[in-house]
CSV table of C-alpha atoms in Angstrom, one decimal:
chain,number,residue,atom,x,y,z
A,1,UNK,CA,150.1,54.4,108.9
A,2,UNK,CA,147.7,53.2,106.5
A,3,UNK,CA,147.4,49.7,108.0
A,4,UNK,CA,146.7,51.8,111.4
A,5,UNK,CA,144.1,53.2,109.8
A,6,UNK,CA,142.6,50.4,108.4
A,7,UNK,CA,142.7,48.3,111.7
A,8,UNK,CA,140.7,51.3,113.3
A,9,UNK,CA,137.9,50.8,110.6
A,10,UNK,CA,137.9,47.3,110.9
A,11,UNK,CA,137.7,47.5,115.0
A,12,UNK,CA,135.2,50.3,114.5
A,13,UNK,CA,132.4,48.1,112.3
A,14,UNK,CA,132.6,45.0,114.8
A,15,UNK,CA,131.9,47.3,117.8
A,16,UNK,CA,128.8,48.4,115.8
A,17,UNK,CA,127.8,44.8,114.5
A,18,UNK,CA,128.2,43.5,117.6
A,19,UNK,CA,126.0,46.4,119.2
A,20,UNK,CA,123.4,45.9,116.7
A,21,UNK,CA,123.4,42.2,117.0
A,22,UNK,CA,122.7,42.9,121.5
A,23,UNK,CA,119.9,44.7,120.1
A,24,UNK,CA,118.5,42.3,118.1
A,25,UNK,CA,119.0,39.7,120.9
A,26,UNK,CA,117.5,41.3,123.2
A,27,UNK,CA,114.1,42.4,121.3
A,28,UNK,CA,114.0,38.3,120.5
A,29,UNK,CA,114.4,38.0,124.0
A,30,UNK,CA,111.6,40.1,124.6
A,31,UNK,CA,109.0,38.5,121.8
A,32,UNK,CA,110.0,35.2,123.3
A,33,UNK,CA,109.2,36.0,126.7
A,34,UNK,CA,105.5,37.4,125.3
A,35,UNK,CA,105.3,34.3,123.2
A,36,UNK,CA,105.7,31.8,126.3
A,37,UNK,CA,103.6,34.2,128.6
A,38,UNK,CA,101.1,33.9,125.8
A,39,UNK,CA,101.1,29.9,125.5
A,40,UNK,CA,101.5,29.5,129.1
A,41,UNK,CA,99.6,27.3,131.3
A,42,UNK,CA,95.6,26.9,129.9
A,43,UNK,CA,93.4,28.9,132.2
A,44,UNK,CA,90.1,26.6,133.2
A,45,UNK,CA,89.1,28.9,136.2
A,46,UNK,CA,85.2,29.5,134.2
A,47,UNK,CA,84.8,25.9,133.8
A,48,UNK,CA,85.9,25.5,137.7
A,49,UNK,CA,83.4,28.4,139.0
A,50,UNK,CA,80.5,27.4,136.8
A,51,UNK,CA,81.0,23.6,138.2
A,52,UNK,CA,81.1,25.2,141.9
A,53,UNK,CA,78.1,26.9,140.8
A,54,UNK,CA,76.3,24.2,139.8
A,55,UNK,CA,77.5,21.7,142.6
A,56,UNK,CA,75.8,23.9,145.3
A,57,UNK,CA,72.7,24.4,143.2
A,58,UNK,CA,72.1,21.1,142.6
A,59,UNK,CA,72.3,20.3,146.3
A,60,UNK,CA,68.9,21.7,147.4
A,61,UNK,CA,67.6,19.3,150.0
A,62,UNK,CA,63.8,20.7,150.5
A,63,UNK,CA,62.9,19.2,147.1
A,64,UNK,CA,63.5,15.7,148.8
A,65,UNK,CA,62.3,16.3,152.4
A,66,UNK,CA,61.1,13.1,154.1
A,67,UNK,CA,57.6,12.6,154.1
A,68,UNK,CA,55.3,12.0,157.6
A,69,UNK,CA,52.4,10.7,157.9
A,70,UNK,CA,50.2,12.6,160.0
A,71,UNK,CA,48.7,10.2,162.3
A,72,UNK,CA,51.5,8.2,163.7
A,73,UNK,CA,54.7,9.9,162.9
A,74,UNK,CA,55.5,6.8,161.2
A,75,UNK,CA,57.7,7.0,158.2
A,76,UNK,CA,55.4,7.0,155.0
A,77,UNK,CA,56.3,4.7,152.0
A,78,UNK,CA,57.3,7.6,149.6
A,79,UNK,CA,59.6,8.6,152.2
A,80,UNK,CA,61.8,5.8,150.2
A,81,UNK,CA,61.4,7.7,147.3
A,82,UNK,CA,62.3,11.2,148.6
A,83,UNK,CA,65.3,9.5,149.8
A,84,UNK,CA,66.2,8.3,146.9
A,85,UNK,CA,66.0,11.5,144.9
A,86,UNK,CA,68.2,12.9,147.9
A,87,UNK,CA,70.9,9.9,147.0
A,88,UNK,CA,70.4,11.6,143.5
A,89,UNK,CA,71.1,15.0,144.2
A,90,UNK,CA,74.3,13.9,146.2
A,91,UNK,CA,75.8,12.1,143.2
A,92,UNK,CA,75.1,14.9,140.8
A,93,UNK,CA,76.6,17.3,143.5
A,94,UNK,CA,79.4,15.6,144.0
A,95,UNK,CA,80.3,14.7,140.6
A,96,UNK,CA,80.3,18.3,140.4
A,97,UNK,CA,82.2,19.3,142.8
A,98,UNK,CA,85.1,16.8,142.0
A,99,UNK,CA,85.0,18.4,138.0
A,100,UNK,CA,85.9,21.7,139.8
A,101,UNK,CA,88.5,19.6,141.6
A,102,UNK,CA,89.6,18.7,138.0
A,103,UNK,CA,89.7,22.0,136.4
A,104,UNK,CA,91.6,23.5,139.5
A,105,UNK,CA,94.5,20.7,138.9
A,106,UNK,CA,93.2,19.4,142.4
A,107,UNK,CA,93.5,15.5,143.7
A,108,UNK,CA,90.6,13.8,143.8
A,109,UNK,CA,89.8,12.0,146.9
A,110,UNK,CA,88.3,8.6,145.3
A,111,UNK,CA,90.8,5.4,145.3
A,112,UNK,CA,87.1,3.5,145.7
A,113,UNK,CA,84.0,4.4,144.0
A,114,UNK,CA,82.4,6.8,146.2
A,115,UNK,CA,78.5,6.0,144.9
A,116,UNK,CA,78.3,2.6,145.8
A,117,UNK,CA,75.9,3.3,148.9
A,118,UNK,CA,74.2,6.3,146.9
A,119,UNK,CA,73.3,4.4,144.5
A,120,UNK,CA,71.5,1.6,146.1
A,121,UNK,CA,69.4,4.7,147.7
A,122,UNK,CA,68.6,6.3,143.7
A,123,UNK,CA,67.5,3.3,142.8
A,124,UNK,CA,64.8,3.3,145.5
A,125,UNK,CA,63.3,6.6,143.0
A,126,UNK,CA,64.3,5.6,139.7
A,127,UNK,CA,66.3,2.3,138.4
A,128,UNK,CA,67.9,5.2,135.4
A,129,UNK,CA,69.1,7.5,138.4
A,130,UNK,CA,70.9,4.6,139.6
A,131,UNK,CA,72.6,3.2,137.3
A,132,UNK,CA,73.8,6.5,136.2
A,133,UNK,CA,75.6,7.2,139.6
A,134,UNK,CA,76.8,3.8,139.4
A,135,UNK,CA,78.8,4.5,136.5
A,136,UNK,CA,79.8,8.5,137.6
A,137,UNK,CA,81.1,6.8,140.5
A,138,UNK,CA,82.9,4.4,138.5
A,139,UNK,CA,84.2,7.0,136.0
A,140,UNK,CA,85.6,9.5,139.1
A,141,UNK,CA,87.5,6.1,141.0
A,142,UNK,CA,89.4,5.5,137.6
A,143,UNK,CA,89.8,9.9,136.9
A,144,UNK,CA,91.1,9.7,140.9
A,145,UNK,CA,93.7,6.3,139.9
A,146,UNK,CA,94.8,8.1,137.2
A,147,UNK,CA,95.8,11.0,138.6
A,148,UNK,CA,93.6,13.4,136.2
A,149,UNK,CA,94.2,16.9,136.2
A,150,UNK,CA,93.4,20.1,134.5
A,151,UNK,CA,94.9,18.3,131.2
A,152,UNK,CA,92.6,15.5,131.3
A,153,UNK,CA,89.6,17.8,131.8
A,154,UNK,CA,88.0,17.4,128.2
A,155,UNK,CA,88.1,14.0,128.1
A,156,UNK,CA,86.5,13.3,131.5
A,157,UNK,CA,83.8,15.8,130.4
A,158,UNK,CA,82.9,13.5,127.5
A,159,UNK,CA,83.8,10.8,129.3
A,160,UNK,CA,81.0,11.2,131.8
A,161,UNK,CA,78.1,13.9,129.8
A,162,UNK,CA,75.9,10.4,128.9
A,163,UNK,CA,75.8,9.4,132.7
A,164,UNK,CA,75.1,13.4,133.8
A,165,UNK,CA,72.4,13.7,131.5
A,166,UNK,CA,71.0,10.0,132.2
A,167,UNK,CA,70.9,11.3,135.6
A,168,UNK,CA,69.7,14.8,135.4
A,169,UNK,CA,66.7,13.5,133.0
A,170,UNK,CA,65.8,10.9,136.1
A,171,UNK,CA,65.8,13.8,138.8
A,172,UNK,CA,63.8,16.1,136.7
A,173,UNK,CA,61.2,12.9,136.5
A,174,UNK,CA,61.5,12.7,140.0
A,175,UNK,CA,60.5,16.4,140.7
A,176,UNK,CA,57.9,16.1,138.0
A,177,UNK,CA,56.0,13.6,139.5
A,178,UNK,CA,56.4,15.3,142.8
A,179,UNK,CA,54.5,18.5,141.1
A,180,UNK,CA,52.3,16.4,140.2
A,181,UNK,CA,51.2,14.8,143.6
A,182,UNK,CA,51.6,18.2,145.2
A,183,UNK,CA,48.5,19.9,142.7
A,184,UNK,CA,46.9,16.8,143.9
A,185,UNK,CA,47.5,16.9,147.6
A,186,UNK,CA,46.9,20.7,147.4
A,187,UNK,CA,43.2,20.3,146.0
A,188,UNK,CA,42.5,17.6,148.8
A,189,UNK,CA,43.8,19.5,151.9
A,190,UNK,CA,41.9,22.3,150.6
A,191,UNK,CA,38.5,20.3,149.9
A,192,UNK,CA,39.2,18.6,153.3
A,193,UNK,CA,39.9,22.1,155.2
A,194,UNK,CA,36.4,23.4,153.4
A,195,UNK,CA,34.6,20.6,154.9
A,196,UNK,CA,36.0,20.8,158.0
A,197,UNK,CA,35.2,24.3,158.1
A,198,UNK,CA,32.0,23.5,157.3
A,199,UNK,CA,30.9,21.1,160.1
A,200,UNK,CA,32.4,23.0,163.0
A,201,UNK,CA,30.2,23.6,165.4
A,202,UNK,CA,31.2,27.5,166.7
A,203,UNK,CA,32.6,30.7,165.1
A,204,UNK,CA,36.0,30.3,167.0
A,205,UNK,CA,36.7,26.6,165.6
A,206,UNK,CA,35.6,27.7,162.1
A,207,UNK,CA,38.1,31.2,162.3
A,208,UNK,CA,40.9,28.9,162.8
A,209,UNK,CA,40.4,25.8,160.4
A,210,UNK,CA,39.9,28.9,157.8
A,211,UNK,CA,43.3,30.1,159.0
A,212,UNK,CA,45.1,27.1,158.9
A,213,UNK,CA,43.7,25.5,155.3
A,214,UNK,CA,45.1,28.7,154.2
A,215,UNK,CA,48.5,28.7,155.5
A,216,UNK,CA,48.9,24.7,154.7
A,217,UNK,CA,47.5,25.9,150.9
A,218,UNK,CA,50.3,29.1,150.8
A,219,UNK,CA,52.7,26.8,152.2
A,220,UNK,CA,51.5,23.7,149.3
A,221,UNK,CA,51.7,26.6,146.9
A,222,UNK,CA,55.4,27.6,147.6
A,223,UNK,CA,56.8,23.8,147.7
A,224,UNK,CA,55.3,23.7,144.5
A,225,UNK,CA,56.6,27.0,143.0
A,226,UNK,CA,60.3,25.8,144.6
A,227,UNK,CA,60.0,22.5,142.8
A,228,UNK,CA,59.7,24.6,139.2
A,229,UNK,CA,62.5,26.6,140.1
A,230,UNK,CA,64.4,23.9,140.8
A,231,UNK,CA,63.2,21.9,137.5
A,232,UNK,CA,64.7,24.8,135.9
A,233,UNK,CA,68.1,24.6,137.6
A,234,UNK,CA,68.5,20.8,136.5
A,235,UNK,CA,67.3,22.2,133.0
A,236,UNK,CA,70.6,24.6,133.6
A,237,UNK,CA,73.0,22.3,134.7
A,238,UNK,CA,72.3,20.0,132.1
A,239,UNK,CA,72.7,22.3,129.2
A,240,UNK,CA,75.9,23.9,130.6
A,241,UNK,CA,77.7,20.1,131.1
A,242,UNK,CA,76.6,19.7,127.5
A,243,UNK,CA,78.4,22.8,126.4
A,244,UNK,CA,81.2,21.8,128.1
A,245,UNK,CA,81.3,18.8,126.5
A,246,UNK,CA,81.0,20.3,122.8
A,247,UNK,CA,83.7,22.7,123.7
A,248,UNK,CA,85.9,19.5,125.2
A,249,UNK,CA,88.7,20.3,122.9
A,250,UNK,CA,88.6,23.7,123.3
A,251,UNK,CA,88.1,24.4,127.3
A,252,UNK,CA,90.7,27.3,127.7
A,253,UNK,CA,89.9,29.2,125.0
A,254,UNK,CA,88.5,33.0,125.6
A,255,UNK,CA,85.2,32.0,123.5
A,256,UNK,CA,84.8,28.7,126.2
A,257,UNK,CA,85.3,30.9,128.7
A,258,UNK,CA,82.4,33.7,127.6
A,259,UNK,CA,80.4,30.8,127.5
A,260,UNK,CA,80.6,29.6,130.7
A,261,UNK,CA,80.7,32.4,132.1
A,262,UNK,CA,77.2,33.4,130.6
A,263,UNK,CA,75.9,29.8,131.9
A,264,UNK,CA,77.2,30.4,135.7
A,265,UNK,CA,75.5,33.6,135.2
A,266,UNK,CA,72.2,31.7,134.1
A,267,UNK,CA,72.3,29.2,136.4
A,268,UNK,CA,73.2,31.7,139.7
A,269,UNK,CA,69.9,33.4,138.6
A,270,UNK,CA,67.6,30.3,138.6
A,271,UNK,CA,69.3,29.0,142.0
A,272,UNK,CA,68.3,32.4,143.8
A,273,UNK,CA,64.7,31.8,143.2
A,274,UNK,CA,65.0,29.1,145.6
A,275,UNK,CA,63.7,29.4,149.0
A,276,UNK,CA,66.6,27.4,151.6
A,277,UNK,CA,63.7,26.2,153.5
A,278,UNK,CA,60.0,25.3,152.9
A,279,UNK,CA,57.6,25.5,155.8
A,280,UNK,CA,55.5,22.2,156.9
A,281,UNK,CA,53.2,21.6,159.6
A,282,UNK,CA,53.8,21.5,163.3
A,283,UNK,CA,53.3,17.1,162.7
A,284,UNK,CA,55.7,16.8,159.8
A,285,UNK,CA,55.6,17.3,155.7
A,286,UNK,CA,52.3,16.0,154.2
A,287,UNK,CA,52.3,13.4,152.0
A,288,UNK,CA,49.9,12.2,149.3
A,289,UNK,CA,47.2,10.0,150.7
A,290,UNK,CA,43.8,9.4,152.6
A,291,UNK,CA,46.0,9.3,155.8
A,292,UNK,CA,48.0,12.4,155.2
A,293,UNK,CA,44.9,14.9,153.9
A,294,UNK,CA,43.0,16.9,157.5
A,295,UNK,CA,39.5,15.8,157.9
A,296,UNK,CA,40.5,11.5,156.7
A,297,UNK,CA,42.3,10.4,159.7
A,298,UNK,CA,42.4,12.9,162.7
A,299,UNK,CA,39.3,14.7,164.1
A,300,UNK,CA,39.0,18.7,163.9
A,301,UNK,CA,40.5,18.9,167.2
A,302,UNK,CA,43.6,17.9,166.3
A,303,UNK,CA,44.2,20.8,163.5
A,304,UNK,CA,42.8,23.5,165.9
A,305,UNK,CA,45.7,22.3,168.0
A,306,UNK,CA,47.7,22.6,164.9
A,307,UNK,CA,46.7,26.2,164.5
A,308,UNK,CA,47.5,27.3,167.9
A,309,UNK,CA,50.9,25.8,167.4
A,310,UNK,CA,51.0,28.1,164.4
């Protein structure tokens, strides 16, 4: 009886160790599963959205608008140069675009380097623009034979920040020099429309020069406005690939993500200030240049005709 009794005991405490042990299996179970949902796959979707963001801003093609001249149609010498600030804004916008690619665990599409063309254009504005999408476009064929992905993001970031800036610091000479010969150009047409204004010989002639060197100066006035604003978004672009890259090591982390987040914010804010279109004359964009300012190469006849196409 006693060995009965005994036997019972003995049965009785491994059905409760053995319950208790399920228990504590299955709250590791459950601290495990947090643990691995917690360490899981690194999140880069800011970096992504903020380089999406900044691929489309960068592409604004009105800042490098080819340039007529007025009395021929002929392409004028700087057009050259606006395309080669164009061939500038397509590197830097593509470049961005394929960093999204990167941070999304996309494939990128380059087995050759996709800038060789595009950089024989930059160089026709700046020798510095150049070389710098000679080497992104170097940099993005190895990334592509590679096979980089979401892992490899911080090191193409650094990888590739020298050549960014290198190039952002020749657009933003580009546009600077381009505000510069647009105050310029903007003083002659309106010194030229003045004059005009002045010689005309009825009321009806002098009413619409008046109306036209007006126009042409609000129109001058807005190129320039949209080139600032644009200045500004290179200014934005730059700072948040440098960020990036001081954050390389660190790119899924909640503070990286404020961060970026804050700077896609910035940067959507400066790229809405600018205008998808700026207005030229009826004859084409106006360029710097005796040939290209009303009153030095056509007669007042032609710009009335100019204001009634208006």
């Amino acid at each position: 009886m006693a060995h009965r009794l005994a036997f019972k005991a003995y049965a009785k405490l491994r059905c409760e160790t053995a319950e208790v042990s399920s228990a504590i299996g299955r709250r590791l179970a459950i601290i495990g599963f947090v643990l691995l949902s917690a360490c899981g796959t690194p999140d880069y979707t800011p970096v992504r959205d903020w380089a999406g963001t900044a691929s489309q801003a960068a592409d604004y093609p009105p800042i490098a608008a080819a340039c007529l001249s007025r009395d021929d149609g002929a392409l004028n010498p700087s057009h050259w140069q606006s395309d080669g600030t164009r061939a500038m804004q397509d590197g830097l916008s593509i470049y961005l675009s394929a960093l999204g690619t990167v941070a999304s665990d996309g494939v990128l599409p380059y087995r050759e380097d996709p800038f060789i063309q595009i950089a024989e254009r930059a160089r026709l504005a700046s020798e510095a623009g150049g070389q710098a999408v000679t080497t992104l476009g170097g940099l993005l064929r190895r990334a592509t034979r590679r096979n980089s992905q979401a892992p490899q993001l911080g090191e193409t970031i650094v990888e590739t920040d020298e050549s960014v800036q290198a190039l952002i610091t020749a657009l933003r000479t580009a546009v600077g020099d381009a505000v510069a010969g647009g105050t310029e150009e903007r003083q002659m047409v309106s010194a030229a429309y003045r004059r005009l204004e002045l010689e005309a010989q009825d009321v009806a002639s002098r009413r619409a020069l008046r109306d036209v060197g007006v126009m042409r100066d609000r129109e001058l006035a807005a190129a320039a406005e949209a080139r600032a604003n644009y200045d500004l978004v290179l200014k934005r672009i730059a700072e948040g690939h440098a960020l990036l890259k001081l954050r390389a090591a660190r790119l899924s982390q909640e503070e990286t993500a404020r961060q970026m987040r804050a700077a896609e914010d910035q940067l959507r804010r400066s790229a809405a200030l600018l205008p998808r279109a700026m207005a030229s004359t009826p004859a084409g964009i106006a360029c710097v240049g005796p040939q290209s300012v009303p009153g030095m190469a056509l007669p007042p006849s032609a710009f009335l005709n100019d204001a009634r196409q208006l």
